[in-house]
Every structure is written in structure tokens, then in C-alpha cells.
PDB file of C-alpha atoms in Angstrom:
ATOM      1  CA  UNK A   1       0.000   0.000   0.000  1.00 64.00           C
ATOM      2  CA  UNK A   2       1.222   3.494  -1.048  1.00 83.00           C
ATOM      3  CA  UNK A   3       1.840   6.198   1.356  1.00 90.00           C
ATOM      4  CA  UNK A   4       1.750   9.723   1.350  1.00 91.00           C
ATOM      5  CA  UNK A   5       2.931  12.364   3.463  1.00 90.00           C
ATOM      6  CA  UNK A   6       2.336  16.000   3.740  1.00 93.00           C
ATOM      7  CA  UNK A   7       5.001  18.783   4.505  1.00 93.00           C
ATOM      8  CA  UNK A   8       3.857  22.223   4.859  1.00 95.00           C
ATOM      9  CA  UNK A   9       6.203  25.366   4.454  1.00 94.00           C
ATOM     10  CA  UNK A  10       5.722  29.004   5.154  1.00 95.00           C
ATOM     11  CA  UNK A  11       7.698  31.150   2.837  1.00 96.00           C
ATOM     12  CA  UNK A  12       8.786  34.801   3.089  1.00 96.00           C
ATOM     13  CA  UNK A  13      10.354  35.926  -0.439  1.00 96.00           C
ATOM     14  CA  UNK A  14      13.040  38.932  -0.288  1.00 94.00           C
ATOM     15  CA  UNK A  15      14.131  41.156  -3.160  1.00 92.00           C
ATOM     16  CA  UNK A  16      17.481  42.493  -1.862  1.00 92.00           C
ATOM     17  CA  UNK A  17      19.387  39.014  -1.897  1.00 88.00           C
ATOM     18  CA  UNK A  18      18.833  37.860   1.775  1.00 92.00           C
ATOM     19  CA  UNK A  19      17.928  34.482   2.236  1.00 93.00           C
ATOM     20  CA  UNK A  20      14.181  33.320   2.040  1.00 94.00           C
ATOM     21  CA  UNK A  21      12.773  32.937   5.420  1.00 94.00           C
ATOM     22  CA  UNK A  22      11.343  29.074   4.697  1.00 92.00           C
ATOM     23  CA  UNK A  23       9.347  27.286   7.697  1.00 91.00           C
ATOM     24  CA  UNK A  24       8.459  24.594   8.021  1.00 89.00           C
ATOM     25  CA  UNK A  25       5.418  24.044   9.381  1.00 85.00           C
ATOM     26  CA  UNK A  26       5.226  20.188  10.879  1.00 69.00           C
ATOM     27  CA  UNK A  27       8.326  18.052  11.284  1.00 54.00           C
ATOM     28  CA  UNK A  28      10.931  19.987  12.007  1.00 52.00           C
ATOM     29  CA  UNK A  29      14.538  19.050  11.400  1.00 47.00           C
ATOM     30  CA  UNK A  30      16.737  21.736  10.732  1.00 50.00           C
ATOM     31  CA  UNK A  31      17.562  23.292   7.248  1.00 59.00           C
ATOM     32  CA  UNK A  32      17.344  19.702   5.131  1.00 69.00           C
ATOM     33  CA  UNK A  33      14.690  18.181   4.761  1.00 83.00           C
ATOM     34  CA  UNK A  34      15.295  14.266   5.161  1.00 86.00           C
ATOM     35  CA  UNK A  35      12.482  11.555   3.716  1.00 87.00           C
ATOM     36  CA  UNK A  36      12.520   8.283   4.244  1.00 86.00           C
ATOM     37  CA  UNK A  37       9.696   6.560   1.722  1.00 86.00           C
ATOM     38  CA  UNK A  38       9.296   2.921   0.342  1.00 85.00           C
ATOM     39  CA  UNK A  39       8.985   2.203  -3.274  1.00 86.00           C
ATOM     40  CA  UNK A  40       5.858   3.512  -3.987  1.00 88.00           C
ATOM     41  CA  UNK A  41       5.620   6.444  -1.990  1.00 91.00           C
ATOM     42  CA  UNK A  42       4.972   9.795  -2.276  1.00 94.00           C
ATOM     43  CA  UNK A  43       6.019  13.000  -0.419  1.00 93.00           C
ATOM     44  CA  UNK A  44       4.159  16.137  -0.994  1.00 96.00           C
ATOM     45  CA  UNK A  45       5.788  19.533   0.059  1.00 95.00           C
ATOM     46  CA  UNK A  46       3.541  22.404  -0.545  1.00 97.00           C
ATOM     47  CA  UNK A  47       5.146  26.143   0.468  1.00 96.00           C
ATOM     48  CA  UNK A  48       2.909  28.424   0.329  1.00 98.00           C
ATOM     49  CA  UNK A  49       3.331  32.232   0.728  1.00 98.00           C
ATOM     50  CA  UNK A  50       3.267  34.384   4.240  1.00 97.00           C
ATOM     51  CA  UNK A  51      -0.116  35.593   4.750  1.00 96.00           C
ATOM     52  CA  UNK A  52       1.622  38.812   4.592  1.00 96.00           C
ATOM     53  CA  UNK A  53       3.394  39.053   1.443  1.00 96.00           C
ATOM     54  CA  UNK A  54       0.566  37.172  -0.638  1.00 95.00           C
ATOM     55  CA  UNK A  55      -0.890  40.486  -2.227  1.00 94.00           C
ATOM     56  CA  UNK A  56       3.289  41.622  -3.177  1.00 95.00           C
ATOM     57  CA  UNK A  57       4.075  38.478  -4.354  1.00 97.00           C
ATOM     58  CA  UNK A  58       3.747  35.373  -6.286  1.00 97.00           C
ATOM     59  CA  UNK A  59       5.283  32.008  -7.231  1.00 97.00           C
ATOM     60  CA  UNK A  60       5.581  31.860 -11.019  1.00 96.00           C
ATOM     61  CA  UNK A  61       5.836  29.283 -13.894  1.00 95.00           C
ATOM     62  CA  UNK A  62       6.171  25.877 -12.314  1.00 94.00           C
ATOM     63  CA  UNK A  63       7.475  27.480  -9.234  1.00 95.00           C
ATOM     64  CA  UNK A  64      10.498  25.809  -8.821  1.00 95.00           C
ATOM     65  CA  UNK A  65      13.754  25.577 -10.712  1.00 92.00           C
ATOM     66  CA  UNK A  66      15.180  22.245 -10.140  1.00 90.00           C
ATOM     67  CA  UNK A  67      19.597  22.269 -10.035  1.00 88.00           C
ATOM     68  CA  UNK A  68      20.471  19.291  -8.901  1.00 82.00           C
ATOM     69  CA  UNK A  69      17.585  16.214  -8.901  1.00 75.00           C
ATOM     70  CA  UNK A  70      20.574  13.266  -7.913  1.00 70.00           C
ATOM     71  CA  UNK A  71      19.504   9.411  -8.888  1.00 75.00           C
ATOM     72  CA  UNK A  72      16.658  11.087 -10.277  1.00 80.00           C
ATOM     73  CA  UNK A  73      16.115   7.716 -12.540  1.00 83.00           C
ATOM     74  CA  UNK A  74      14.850   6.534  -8.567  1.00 84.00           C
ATOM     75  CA  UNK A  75      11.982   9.148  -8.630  1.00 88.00           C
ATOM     76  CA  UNK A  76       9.340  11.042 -10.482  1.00 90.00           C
ATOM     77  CA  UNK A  77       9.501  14.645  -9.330  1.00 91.00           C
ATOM     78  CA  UNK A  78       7.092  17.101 -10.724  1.00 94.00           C
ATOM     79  CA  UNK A  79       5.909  20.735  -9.560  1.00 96.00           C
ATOM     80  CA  UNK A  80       2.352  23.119  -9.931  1.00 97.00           C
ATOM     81  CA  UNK A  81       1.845  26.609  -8.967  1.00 98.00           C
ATOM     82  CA  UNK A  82      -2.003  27.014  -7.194  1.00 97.00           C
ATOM     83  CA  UNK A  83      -4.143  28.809  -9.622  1.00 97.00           C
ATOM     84  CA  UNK A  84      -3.480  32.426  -7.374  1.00 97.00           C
ATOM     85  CA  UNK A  85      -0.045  31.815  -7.120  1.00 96.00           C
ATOM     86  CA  UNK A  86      -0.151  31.821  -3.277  1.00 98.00           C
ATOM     87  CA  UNK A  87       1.787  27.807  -3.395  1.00 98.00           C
ATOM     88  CA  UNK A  88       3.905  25.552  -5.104  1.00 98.00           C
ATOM     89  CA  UNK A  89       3.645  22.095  -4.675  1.00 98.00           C
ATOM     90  CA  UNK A  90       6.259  20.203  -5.260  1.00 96.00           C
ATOM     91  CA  UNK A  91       5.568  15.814  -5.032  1.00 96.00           C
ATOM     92  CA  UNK A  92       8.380  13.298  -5.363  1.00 93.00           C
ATOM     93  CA  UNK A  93       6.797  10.166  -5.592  1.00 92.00           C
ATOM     94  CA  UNK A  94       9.858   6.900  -5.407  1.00 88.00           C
ATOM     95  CA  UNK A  95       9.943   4.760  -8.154  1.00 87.00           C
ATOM     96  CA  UNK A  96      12.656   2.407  -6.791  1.00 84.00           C
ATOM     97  CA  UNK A  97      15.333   3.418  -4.156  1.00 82.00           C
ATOM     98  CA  UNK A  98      17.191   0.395  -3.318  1.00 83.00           C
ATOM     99  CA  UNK A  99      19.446   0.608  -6.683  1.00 84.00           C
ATOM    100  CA  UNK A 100      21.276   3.836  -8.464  1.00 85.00           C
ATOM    101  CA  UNK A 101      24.383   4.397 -11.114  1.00 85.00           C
ATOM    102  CA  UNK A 102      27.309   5.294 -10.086  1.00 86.00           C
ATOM    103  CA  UNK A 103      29.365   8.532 -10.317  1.00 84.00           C
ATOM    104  CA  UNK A 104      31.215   7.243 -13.164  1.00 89.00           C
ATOM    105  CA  UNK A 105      28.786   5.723 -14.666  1.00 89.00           C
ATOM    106  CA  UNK A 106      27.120   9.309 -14.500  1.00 85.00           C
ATOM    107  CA  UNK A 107      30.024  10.746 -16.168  1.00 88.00           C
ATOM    108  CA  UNK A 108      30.067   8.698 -18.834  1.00 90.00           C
ATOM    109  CA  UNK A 109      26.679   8.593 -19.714  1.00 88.00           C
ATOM    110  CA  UNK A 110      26.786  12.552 -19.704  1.00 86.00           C
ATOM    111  CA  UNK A 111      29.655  12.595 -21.849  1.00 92.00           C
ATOM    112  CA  UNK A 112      29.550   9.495 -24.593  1.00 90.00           C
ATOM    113  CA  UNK A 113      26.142   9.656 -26.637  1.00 87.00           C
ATOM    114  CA  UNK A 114      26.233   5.789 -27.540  1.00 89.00           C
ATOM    115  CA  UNK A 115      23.872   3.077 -25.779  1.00 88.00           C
ATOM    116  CA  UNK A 116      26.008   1.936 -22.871  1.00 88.00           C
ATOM    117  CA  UNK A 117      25.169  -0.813 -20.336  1.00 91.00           C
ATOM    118  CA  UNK A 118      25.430  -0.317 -16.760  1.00 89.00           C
ATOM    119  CA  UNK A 119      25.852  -2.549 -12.921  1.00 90.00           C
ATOM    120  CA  UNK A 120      23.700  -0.493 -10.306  1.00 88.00           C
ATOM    121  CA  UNK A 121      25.018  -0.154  -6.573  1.00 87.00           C
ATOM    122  CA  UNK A 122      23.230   0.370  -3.610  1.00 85.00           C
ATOM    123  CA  UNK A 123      21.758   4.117  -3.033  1.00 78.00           C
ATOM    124  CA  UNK A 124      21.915   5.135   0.214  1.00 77.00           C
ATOM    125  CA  UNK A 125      19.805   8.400  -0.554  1.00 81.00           C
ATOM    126  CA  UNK A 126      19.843  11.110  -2.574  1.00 82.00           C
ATOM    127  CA  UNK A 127      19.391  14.399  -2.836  1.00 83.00           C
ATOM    128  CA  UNK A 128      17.332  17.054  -4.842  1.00 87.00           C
ATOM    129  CA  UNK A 129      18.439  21.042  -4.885  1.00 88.00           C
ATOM    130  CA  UNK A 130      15.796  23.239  -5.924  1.00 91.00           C
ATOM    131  CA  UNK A 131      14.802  26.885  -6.047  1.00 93.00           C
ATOM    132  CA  UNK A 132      11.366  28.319  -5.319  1.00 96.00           C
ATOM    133  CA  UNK A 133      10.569  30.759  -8.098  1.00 96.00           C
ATOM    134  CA  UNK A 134       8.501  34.347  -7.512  1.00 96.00           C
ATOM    135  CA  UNK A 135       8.044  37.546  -8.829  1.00 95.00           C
ATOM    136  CA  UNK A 136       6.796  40.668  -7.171  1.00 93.00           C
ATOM    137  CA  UNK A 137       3.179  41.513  -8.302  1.00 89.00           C
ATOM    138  CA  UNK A 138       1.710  45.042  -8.882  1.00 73.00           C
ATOM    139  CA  UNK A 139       5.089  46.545 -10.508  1.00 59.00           C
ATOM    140  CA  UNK A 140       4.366  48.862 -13.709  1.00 54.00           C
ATOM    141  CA  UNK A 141       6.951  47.370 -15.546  1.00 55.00           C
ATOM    142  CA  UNK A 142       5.904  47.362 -19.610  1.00 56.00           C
ATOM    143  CA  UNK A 143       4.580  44.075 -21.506  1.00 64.00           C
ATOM    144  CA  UNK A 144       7.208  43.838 -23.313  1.00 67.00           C
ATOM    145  CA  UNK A 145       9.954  45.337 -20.970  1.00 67.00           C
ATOM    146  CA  UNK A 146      12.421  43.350 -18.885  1.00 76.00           C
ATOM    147  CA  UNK A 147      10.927  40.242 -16.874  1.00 82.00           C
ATOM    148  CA  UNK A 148      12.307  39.964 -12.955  1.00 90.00           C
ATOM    149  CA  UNK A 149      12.566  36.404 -11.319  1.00 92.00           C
ATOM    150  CA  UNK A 150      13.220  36.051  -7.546  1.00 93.00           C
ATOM    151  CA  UNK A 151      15.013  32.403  -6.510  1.00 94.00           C
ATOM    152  CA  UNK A 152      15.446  31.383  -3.204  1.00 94.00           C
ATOM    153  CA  UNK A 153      17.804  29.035  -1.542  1.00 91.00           C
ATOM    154  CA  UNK A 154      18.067  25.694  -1.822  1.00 81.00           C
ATOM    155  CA  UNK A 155      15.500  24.392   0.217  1.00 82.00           C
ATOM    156  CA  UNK A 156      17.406  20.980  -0.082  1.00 81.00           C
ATOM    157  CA  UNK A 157      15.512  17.539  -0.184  1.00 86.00           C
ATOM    158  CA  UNK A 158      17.188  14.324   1.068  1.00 85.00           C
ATOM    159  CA  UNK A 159      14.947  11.170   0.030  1.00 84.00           C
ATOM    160  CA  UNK A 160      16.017   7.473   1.107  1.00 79.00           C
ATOM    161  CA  UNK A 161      14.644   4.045   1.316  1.00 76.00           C
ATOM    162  CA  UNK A 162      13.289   2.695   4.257  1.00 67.00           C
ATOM    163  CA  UNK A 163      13.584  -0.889   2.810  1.00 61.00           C
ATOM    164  CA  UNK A 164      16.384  -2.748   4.240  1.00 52.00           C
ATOM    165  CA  UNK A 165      19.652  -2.488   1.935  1.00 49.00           C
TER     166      UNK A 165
END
């Protein structure tokens, strides 16, 4: 039987290069985020803007900008902005985490364009870097002029099996 689990974010964009004030609202661990799901599961992070800043602000496109997404063969990871831009949710759903290339193997995948065959090792967990993605709402900025995009920090994502290795 699948699972899913819910983790809830407050989110405080700034426009002068500080850091994003992120929350999180249940669970609590520190700056990383660390998951622990079976094959099968699915973990559903939805951040969703200060009460305060929702009329000044916005999450835009698919709200994230995804930089690093490790052993993501292991994983489907997908992200939606609400219809008033107020949240991004952003679900990661494991496909299989027991098994994952290695580093070379990475490498040479990345660099040689043939088919290529390769031996799996064990994954002890991965991670996935991401950015939130906003814009400031309300600005008189032309149609056509230039188009401002706010990223935060890496709100860093640590997944791993719970499945004996």
C-alpha cells in the first residue's frame, strides 16, 4: 500500500538578496529536509506564501527551478503553482530506491552519446536542490519590458529508502 505524506512550508520571499525565510510548518529538522519513503511512496511539500506578502508576491511558472535532482532515474519529481499563485507544490513520488548508477557511470553517460550498459550499486539516498521561483506583483513594468525572477535558496531535499539495503 502506497503512502503519502504532507510537509507544509511558510515562505517569506526577499528582493534584496537575503535568504528566504522558509518554515516549516510540521516536522521539524533543521535546514534539510530528510524523507525516508518505500517504493511507492509519495512525499508532498507544498510552500505556500506568508499571509503577509501574498498580495506583493507570487510564485511563477512551475514554481520551482530544479539544479540538482541526484539518482533522479529513482523518482518522479514534478511541480504546480495554485491557480493564485499563493503555493507551489512540489511531489516526489519513489519509483525504486534500493538501486542507483554510479558517479562514473554518470560521467560517462553525460559525456559518450552511444547506448552503454550499466551494474547499479546500492543508493543510500539522494538528494534534490531546488529553487522556489517568484516575482513581485503590482510593478508597472511594460509588456514587453524586462521580466524579474526572484530564486530562493536551496530548500534541499534528502529522500532514502526505508527498505532494508
Amino acid at each position: 500500500m502506497s503512502q503519502i505524506d504532507t510537509y507544509n512550508f511558510t515562505v517569506k520571499p526577499s528582493s534584496t538578496g537575503e535568504d528566504w525565510q522558509i518554515t516549516q510548518n510540521t516536522n521539524s529538522n533543521g535546514e534539510a529536509l530528510n524523507i525516508q519513503l518505500n517504493n511507492g511512496d509519495k512525499a508532498v511539500l507544498i510552500y505556500t506564501l506568508a499571509a503577509d506578502d501574498q498580495q506583493t508576491w507570487q510564485f511563477t511558472e512551475n514554481g520551482t527551478l530544479f539544479t540538482e535532482a541526484q539518482d533522479n532515474l529513482n523518482y518522479n519529481l514534478s511541480s504546480n503553482v495554485s491557480a493564485d499563485g499563493v503555493a507551489v507544490t512540489v511531489s516526489i513520488e519513489a519509483v525504486n530506491l534500493d538501486h542507483t548508477l554510479t558517479e562514473a557511470d554518470i560521467n560517462k553517460l553525460m559525456s559518450e552519446p552511444q547506448a552503454m550498459s550499466c551494474t547499479l550499486e546500492l543508493l543510500g539516498e539522494a538528494t534534490i536542490d531546488f529553487r522556489l521561483v517568484a516575482e513581485q506583483t503590482g510593478g508597472d513594468s511594460a509588456p514587453f519590458g524586462p521580466v524579474k525572477r526572484y530564486f530562493s535558496q536551496d530548500p534541499r531535499v534528502t529522500i532514502g529508502s526505508t527498505q532494508p539495503t
